[in-house]
Short mmCIF file of C-alpha atoms and ligand atoms in Angstrom, two decimals:
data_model
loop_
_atom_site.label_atom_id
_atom_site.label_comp_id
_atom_site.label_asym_id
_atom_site.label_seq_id
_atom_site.Cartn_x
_atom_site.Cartn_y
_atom_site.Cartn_z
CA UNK T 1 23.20 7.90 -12.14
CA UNK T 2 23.85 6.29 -8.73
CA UNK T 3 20.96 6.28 -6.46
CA UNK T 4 21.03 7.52 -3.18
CA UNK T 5 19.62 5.79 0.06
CA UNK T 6 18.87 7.80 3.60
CA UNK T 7 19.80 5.59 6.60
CA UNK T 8 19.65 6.87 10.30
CA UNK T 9 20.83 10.49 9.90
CA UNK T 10 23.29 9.85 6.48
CA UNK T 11 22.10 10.23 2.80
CA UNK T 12 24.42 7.30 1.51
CA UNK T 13 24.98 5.21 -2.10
CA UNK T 14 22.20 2.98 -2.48
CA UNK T 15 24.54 0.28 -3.16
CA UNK T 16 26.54 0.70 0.17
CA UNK T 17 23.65 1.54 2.44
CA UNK T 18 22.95 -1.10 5.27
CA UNK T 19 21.66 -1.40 8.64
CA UNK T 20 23.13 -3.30 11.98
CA UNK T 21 22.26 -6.92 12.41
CA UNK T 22 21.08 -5.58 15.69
CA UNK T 23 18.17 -3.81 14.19
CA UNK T 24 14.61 -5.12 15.30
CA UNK T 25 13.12 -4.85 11.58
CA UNK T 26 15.82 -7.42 10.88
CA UNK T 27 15.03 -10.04 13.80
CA UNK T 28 11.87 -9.35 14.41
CA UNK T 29 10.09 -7.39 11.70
CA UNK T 30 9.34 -4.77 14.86
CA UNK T 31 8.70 -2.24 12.10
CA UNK T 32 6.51 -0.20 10.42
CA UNK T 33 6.77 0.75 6.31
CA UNK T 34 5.18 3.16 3.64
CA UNK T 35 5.35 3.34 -0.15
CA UNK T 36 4.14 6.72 -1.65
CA UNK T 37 3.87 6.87 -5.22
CA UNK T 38 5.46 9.91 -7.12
CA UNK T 39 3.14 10.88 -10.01
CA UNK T 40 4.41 13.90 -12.47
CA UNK T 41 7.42 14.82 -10.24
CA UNK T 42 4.42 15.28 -6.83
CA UNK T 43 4.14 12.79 -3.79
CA UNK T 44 0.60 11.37 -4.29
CA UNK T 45 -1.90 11.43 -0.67
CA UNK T 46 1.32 12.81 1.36
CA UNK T 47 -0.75 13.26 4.17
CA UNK T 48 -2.77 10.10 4.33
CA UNK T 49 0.74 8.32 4.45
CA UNK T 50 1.78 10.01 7.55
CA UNK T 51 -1.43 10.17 9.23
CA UNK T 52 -1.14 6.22 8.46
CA UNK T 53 2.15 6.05 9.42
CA UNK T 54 1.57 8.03 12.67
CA UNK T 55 -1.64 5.52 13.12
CA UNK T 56 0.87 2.24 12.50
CA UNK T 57 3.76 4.16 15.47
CA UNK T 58 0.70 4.39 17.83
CA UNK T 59 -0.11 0.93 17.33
CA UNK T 60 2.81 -0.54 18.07
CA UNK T 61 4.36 1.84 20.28
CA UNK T 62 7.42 3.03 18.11
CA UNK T 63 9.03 6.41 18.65
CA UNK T 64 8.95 8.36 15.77
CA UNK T 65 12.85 9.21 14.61
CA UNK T 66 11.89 12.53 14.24
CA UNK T 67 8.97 14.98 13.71
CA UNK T 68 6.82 14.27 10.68
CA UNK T 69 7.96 17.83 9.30
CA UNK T 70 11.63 16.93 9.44
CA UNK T 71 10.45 13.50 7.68
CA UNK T 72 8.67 15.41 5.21
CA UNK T 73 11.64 16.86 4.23
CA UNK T 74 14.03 13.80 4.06
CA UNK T 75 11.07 12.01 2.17
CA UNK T 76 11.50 14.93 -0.43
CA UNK T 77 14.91 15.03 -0.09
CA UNK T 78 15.86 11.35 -1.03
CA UNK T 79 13.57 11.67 -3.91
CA UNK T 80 15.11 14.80 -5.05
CA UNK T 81 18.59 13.40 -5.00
CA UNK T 82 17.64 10.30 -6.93
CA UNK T 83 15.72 12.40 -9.44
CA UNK T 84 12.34 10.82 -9.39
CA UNK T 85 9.79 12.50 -11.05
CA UNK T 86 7.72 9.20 -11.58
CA UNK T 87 7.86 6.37 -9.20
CA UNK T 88 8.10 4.89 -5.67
CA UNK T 89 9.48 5.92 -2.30
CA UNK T 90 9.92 3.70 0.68
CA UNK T 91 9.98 4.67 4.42
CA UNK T 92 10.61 1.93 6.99
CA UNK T 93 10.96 3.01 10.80
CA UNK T 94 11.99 0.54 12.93
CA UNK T 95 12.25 0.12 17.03
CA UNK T 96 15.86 0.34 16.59
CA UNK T 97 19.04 -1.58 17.19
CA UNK T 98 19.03 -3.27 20.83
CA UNK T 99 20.23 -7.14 21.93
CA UNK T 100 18.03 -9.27 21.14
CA UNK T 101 15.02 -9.45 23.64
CA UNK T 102 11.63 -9.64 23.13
CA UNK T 103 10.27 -7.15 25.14
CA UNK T 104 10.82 -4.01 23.89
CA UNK T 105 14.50 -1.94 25.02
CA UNK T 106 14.78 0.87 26.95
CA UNK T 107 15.94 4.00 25.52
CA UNK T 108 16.48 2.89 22.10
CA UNK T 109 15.86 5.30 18.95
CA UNK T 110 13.80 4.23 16.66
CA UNK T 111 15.60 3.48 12.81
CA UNK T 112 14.98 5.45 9.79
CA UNK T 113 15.60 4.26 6.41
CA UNK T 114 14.13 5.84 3.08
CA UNK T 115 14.89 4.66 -0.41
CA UNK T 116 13.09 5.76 -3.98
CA UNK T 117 12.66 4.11 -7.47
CA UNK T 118 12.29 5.77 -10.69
CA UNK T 119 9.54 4.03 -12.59
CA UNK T 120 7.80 4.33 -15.49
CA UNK T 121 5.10 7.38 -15.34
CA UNK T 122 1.94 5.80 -14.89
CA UNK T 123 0.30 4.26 -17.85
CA UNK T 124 -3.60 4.33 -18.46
CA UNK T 125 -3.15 1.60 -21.54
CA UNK T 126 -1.29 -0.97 -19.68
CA UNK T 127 -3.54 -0.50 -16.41
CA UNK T 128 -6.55 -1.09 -18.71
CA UNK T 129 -4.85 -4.73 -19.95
CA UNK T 130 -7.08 -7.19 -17.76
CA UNK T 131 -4.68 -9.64 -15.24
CA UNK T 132 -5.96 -11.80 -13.21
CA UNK T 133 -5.79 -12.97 -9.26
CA UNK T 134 -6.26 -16.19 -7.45
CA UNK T 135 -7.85 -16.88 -3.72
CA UNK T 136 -6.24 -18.16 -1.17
CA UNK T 137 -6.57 -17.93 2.67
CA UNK T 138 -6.03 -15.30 4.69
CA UNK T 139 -3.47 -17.10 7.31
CA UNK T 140 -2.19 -13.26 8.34
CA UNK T 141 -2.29 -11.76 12.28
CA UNK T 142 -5.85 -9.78 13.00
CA UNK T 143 -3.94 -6.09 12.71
CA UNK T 144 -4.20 -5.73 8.90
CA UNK T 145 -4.23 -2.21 9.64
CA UNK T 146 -1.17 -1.28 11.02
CA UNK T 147 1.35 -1.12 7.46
CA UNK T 148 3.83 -3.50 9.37
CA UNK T 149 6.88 -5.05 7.89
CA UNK T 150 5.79 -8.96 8.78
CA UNK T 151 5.07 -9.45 5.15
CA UNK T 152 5.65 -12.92 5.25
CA UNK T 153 1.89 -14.48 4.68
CA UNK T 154 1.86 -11.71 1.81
CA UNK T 155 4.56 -12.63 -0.07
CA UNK T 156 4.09 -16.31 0.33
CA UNK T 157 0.68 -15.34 -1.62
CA UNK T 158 2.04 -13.07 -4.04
CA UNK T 159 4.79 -15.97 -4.93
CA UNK T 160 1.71 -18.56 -5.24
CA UNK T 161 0.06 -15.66 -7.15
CA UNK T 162 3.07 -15.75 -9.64
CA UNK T 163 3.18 -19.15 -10.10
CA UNK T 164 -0.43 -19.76 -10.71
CA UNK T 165 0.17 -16.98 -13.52
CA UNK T 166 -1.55 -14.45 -11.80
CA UNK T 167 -1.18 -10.62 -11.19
CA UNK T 168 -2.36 -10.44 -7.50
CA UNK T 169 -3.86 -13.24 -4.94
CA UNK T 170 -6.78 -12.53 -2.87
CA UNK T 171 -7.02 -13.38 0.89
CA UNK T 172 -10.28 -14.77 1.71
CA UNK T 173 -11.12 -15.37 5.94
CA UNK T 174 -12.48 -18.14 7.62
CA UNK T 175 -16.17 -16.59 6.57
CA UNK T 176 -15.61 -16.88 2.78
CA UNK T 177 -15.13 -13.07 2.58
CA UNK T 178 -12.42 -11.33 0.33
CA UNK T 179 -10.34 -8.87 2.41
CA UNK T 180 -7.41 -7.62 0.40
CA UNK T 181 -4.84 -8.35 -1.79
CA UNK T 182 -0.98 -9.41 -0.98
CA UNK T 183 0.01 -5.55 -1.76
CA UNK T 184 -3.60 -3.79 -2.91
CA UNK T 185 -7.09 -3.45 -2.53
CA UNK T 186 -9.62 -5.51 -3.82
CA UNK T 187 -12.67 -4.29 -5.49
CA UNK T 188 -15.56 -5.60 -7.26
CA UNK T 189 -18.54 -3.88 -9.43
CA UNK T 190 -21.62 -6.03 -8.66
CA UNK T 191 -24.62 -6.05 -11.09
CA UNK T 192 -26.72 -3.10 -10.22
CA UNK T 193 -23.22 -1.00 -10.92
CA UNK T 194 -22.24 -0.32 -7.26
CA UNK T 195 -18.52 -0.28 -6.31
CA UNK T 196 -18.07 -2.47 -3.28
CA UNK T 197 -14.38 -2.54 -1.70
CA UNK T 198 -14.26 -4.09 2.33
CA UNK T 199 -14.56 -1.57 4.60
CA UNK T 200 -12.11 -0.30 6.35
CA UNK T 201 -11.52 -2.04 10.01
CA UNK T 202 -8.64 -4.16 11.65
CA UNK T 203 -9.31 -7.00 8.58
CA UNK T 204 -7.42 -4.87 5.57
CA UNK T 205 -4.92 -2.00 4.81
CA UNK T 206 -6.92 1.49 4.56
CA UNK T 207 -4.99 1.91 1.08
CA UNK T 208 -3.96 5.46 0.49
CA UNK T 209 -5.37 5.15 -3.16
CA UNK T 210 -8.13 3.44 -2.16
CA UNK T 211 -9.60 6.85 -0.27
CA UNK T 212 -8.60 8.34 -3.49
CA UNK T 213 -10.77 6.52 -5.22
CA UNK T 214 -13.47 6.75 -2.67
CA UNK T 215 -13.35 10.54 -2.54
CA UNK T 216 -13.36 10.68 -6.74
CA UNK T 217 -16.45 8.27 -6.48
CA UNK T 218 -18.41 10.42 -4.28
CA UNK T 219 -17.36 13.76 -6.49
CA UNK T 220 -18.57 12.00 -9.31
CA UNK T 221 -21.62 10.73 -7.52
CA UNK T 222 -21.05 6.74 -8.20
CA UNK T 223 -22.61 4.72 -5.84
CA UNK T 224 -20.35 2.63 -3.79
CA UNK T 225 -20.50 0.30 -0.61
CA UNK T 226 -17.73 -0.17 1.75
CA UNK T 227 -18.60 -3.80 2.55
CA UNK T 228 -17.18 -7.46 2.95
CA UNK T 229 -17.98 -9.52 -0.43
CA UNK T 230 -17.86 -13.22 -0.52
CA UNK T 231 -15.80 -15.19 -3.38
CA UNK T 232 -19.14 -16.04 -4.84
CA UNK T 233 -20.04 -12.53 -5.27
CA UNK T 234 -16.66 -11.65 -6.48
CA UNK T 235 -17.08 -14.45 -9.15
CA UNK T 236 -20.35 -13.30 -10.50
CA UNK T 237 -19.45 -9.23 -10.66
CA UNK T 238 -19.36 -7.32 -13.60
CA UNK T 239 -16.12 -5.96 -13.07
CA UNK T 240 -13.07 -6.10 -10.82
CA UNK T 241 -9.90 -4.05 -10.08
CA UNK T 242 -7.08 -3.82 -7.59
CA UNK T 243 -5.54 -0.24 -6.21
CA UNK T 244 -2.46 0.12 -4.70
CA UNK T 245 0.44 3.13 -5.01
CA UNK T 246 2.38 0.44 -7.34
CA UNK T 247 -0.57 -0.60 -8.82
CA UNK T 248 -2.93 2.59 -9.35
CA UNK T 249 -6.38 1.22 -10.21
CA UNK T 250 -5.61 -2.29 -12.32
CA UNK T 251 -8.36 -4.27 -14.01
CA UNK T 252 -9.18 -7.33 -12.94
CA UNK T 253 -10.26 -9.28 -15.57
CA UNK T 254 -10.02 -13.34 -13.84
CA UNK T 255 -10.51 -15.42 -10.40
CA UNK T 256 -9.01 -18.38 -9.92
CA UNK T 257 -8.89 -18.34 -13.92
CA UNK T 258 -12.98 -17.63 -13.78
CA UNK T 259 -14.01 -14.90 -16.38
CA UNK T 260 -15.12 -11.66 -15.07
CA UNK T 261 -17.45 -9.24 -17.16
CA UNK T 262 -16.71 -10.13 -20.47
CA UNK T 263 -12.85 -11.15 -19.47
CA UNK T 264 -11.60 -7.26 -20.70
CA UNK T 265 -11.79 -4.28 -18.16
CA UNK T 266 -14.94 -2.77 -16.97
CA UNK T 267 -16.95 0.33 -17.93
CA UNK T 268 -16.64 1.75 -14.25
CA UNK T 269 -13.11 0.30 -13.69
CA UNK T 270 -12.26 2.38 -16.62
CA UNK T 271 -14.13 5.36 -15.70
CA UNK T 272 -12.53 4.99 -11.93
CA UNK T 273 -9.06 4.54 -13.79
CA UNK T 274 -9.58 8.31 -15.19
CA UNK T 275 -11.27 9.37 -12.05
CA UNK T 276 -8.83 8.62 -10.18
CA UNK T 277 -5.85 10.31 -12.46
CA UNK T 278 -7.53 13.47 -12.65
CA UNK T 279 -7.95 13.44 -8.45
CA UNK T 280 -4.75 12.87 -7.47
CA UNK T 281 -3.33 15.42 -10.59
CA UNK T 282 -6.01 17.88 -8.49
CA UNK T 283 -6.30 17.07 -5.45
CA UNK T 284 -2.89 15.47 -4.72
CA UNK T 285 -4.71 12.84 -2.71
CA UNK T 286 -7.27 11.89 -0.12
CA UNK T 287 -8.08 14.64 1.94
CA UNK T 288 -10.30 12.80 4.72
CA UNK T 289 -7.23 11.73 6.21
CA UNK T 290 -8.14 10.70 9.46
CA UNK T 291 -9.88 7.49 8.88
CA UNK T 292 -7.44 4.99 10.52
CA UNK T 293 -9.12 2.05 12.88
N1 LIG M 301 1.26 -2.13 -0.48
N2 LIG M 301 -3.25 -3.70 1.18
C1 LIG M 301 -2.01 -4.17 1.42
C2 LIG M 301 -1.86 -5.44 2.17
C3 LIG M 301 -0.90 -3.46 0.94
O1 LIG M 301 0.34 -3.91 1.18
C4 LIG M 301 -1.11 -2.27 0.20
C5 LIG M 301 0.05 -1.46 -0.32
C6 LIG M 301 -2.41 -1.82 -0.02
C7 LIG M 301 -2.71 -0.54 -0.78
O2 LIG M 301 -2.31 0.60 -0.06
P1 LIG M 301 -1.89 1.96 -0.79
O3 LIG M 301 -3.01 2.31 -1.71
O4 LIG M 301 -1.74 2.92 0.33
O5 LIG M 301 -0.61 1.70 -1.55
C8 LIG M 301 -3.46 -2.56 0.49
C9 LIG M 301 2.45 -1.43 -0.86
C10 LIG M 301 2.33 -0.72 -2.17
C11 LIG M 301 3.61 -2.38 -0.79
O6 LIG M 301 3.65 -3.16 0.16
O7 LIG M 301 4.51 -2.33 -1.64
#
């Protein structure tokens, strides 16, 4: 089956679609992205994604291409036509095709482009497998919020990630504190069995299944803190995970090749795992939507 790609206005083979060297995601990453995860054939936190999305357009001052409705529908659409009933769809608006200036053109519509990837449903065993992550420094802009398509601090730290053997690196500010992950959130059990993830503020991504996770932790009543955590901390927690919409809720199981727990996934992290499966299979996703900084 040939996929299908949606580019400005045309729903085109994936292999053929392309954009204009013009376009200000490809000189100047002036663009904005989202990855929704498709779990059992349904979009998972829908909402949250465009209330983000909307939040990242503000931000930056980029039209939307169209209303979030129509979006909806192409969003639906693309994954319809490439048959996903498990797996990954990507939305990047950008400020559109102009000659290259700076400052941004006048009366230039903004770029659509939406892709989707069938993946392998979503698989409780292999998220339970420990991996591990690696620190480094956080060397991004301050505007961690806004889902922006400057990746390039992110990838350099995944690809150092890689090579160290690692799932995921850490980025770590100039106070010692863990913000995020490269492409997740970063979470940590400490001692006493409270969840502690960094709250959510201009320093990390406000990650889609992270407020899943949130909202199944209050339903379930487990005590959590939305809080910076230091390395140190990190090193001496019980447990540790990662969420993301590629990554679900992934035990951590090593820092910088330091043991965590007893090196093989946590009680909670477990329990979360489940938690989290059954929310989004109920729920569909975060419902306190509006939580963007
Ligand atoms: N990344 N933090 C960063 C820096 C991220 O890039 C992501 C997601 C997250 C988690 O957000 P969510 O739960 O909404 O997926 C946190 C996506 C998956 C990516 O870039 O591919």
């Amino acid at each position: 089956m040939s996929r299908i790609a949606y580019v400005n206005g045309q729903y085109v083979p994936h292999q053929d679609a392309a954009v204009h060297i013009e376009d200000r995601g490809y000189q100047f990453a002036d663009g904005v992205y989202e990855v929704f995860a498709v779990h059992q054939g349904r979009m998972v936190g829908e909402q949250g994604h465009m209330d983000r999305l909307a939040h990242s357009l503000g931000e930056l001052r980029i039209d939307w291409p169209m209303s979030a409705r129509a979006l909806g529908v192409i969003i639906r659409e693309v994954s319809r036509r490439n048959r996903v009933r498990d797996g990954l769809i990507y939305l990047q608006i950008t400020r559109g095709v102009a000659r290259r200036d700076h400052s941004f053109p006048d009366n230039t519509e903004s770029a659509l482009v939406v892709t989707a990837r069938r993946m392998p449903p979503l698989d409780k065993e292999q998220l339970r497998k420990g991996v591990g992550v690696i620190t480094i420094p956080d060397i991004r802009w301050q505007r961690h919020d806004i889902k922006s398509v400057s990746l390039l601090p992110n990838i350099i730290g995944k690809q150092q990630a890689r090579e160290a053997g690692a799932y995921e690196a850490w980025m770590v500010n100039n106070e010692g504190m863990i913000t995020e992950g490269t492409a997740s959130n970063a979470w940590i059990v400490t001692k006493d069995g409270e969840l502690v993830t960094h709250n959510a503020s201009h320093a990390i991504l406000n990650g889609i299944t992270r407020l899943s996770v949130l909202e199944a932790a209050v339903a379930a009543g487990v005590p959590f803190s939305e809080r910076a955590f230091s390395v140190e901390e990190a090193m001496q927690a019980k447990e540790a995970f990662v969420t993301s919409s590629t990554s679900h809720v992934k035990a951590v199981t090593s820092i910088d090749g330091h043991s965590i727990g007893n090196g093989h996934i946590g009680e909670l992290t477990s329990r979360m795992l489940d938690l989290y499966v059954d929310f989004i299979e109920t729920k569909g996703g975060p419902q306190n939507t509006n939580t963007w900084n």
